[in-house]
CSV table of C-alpha atoms in Angstrom, one decimal:
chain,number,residue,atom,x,y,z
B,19,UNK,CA,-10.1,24.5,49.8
B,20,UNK,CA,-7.3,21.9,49.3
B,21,UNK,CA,-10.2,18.9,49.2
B,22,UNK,CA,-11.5,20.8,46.4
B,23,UNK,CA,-8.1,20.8,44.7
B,24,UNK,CA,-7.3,17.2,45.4
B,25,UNK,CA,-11.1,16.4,43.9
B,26,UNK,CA,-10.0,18.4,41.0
B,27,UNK,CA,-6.6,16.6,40.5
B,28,UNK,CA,-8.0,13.1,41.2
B,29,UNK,CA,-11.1,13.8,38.3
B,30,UNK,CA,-8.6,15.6,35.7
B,31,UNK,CA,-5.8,13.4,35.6
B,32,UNK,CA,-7.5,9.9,34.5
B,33,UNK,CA,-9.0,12.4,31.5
B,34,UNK,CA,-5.5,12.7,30.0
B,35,UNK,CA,-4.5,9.1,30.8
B,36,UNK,CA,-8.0,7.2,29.6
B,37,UNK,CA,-7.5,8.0,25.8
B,38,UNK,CA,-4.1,6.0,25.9
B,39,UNK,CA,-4.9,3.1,27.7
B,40,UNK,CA,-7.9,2.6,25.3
B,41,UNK,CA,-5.7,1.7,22.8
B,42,UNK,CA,-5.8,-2.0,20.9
B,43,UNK,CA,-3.4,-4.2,19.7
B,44,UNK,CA,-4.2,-5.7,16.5
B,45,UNK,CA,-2.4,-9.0,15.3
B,46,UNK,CA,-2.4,-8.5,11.9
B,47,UNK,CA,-4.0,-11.9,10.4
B,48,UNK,CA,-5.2,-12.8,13.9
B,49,UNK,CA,-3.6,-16.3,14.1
B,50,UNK,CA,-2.7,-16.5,10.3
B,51,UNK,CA,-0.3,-13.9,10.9
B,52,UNK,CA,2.0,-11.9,8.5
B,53,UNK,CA,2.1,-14.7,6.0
B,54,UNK,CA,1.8,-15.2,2.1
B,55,UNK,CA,-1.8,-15.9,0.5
B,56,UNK,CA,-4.1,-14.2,3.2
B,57,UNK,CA,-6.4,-11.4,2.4
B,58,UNK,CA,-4.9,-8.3,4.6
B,59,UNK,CA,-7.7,-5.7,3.0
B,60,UNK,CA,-10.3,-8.0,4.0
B,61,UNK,CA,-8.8,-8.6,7.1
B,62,UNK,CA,-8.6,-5.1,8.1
B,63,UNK,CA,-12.0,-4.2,6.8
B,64,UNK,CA,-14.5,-3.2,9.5
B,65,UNK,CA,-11.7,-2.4,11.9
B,66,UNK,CA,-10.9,0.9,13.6
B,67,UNK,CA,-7.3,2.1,13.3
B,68,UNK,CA,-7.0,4.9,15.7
B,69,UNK,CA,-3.5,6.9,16.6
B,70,UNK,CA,-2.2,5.2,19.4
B,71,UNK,CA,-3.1,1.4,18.4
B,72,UNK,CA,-0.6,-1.0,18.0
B,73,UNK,CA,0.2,-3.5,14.8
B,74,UNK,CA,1.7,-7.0,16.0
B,75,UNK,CA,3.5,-8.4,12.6
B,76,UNK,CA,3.9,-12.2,13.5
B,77,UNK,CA,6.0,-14.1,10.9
B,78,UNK,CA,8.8,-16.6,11.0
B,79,UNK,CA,12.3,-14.6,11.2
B,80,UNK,CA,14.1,-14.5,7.9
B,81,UNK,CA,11.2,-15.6,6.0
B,82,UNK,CA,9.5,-12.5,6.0
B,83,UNK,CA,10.2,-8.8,6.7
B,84,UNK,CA,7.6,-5.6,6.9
B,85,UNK,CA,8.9,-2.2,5.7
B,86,UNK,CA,6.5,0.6,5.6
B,87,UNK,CA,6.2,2.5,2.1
B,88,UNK,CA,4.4,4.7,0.8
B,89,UNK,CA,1.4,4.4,-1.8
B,90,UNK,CA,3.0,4.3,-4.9
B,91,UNK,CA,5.6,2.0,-3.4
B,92,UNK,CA,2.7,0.1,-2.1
B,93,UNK,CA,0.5,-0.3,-5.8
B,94,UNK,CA,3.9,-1.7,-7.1
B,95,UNK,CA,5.3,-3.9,-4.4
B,96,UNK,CA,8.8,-2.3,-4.0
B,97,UNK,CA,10.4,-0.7,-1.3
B,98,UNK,CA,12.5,2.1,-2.7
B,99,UNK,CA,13.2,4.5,-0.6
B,100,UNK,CA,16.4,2.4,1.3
B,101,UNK,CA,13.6,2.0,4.2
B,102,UNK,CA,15.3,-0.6,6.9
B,103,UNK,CA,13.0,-3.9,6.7
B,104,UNK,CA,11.4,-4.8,10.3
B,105,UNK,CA,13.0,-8.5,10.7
B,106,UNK,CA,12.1,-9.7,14.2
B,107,UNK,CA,8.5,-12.3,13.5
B,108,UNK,CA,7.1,-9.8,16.2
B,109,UNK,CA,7.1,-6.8,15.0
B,110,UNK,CA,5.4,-3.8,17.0
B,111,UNK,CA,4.4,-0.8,15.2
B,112,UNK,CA,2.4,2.3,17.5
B,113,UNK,CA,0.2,4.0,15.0
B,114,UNK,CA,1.5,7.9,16.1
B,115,UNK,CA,-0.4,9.9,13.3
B,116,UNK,CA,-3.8,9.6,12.0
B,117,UNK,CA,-3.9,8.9,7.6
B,118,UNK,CA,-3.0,6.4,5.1
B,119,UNK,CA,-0.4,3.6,6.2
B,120,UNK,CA,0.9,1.2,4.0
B,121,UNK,CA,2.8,-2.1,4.9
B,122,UNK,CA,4.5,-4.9,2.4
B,123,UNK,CA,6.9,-7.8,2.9
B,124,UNK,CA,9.6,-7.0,1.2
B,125,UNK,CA,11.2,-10.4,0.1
B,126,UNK,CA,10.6,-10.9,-3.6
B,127,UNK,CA,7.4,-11.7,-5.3
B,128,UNK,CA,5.4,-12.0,-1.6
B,129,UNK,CA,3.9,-9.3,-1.9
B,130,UNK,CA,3.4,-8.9,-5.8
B,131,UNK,CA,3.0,-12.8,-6.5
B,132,UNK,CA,1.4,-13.9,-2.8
B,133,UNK,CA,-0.6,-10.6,-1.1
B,134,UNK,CA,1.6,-9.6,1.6
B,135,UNK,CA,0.6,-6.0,1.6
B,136,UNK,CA,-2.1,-4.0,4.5
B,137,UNK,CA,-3.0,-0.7,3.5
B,138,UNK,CA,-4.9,1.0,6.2
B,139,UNK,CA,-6.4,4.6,7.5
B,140,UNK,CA,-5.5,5.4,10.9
B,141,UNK,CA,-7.9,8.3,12.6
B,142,UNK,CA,-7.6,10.7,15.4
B,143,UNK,CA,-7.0,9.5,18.8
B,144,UNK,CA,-10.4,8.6,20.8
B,145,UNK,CA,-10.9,12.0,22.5
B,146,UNK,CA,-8.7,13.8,20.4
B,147,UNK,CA,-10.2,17.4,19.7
B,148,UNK,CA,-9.2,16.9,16.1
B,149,UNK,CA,-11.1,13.7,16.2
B,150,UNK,CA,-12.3,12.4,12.4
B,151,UNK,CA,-16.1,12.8,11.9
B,152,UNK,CA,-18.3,9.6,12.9
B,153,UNK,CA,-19.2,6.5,10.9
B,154,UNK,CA,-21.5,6.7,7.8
B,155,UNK,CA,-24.9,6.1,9.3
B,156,UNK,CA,-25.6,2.0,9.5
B,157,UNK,CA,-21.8,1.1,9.5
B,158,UNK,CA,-20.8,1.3,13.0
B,159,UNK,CA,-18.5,-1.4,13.6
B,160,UNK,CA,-18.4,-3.3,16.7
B,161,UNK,CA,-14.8,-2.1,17.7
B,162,UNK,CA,-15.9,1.3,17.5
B,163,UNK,CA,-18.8,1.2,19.6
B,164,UNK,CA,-17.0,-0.8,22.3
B,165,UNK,CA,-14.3,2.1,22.4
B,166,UNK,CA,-17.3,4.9,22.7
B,167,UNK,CA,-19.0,2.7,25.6
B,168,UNK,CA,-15.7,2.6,27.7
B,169,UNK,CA,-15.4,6.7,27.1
B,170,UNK,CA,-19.0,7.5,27.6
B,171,UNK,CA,-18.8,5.2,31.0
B,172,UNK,CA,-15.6,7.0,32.2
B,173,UNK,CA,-16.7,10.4,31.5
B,174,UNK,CA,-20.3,9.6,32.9
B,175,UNK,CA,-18.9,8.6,36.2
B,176,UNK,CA,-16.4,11.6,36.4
B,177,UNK,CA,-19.3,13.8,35.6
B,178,UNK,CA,-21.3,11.8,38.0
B,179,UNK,CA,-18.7,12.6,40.8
């Protein structure tokens, strides 16, 4: 009886712990980085933001800043609800609930004038029971199916044990 219980303990707990280590850390502007004159929307199209992930803002200290806002704030550039600017050049921000995000620099006219603004969608966490409904059918993204390998392999082997 108390193999059984050990098997059971051993084959639950990597369940609970997979979804979090399947996380990704995304560098916004890969090696451009948080800078003036990139193209974050384009950037972050075809990506999968998923509760959990991580957003690396890279940027010279003092030369840039990233305050979240939300979407009004976002369509006009300005940060107005006294939100504390992130300062560091490496700033880490967990994605903690799935929806809309929005992101500008805050230092006047980048992100007007010079396009320093990401608006993103973050979904469910990969195995959440609330998880959001699959892809439209042809627009499976390469991030996404990588993720859904590495889940189907772990649970396929713990239902294989």
């Amino acid at each position: 009886m108390a193999s059984s219980n050990i098997f059971f303990i051993i084959a639950i707990v990597p369940v609970f712990a997979i979804p979090s280590s399947l996380a990704t850390e995304f560098v916004v502007g890969d090696e451009k980085g948080w800078s003036l004159d990139f193209e974050y929307q384009a950037w972050a199209a075809g990506k999968e933001f998923r509760v959990g992930d991580k957003l690396v803002f890279r940027y010279t200290p003092g030369v840039h800043n990233v305050v979240r806002v939300n979407g009004v704030e976002f369509q006009r550039c300005e940060a107005v609800n006294n939100t504390d600017p992130l300062t560091t050049g490496n700033d880490v921000i967990t994605l903690l609930t799935p929806g809309r995000k929005w992101y500008i620099c805050s230092v006047p006219r980048h992100c007007a004038a010079r396009n320093m603004k990401l608006n993103i969608t973050v979904l469910s966490e990969v195995g959440s029971p609330f998880a959001a409904p699959g892809p439209i059918p042809g627009s499976q993204t390469p991030s996404s199916s990588t993720r859904g390998s590495a889940v189907f392999s772990f649970y396929g082997w713990i239902a294989f044990m």
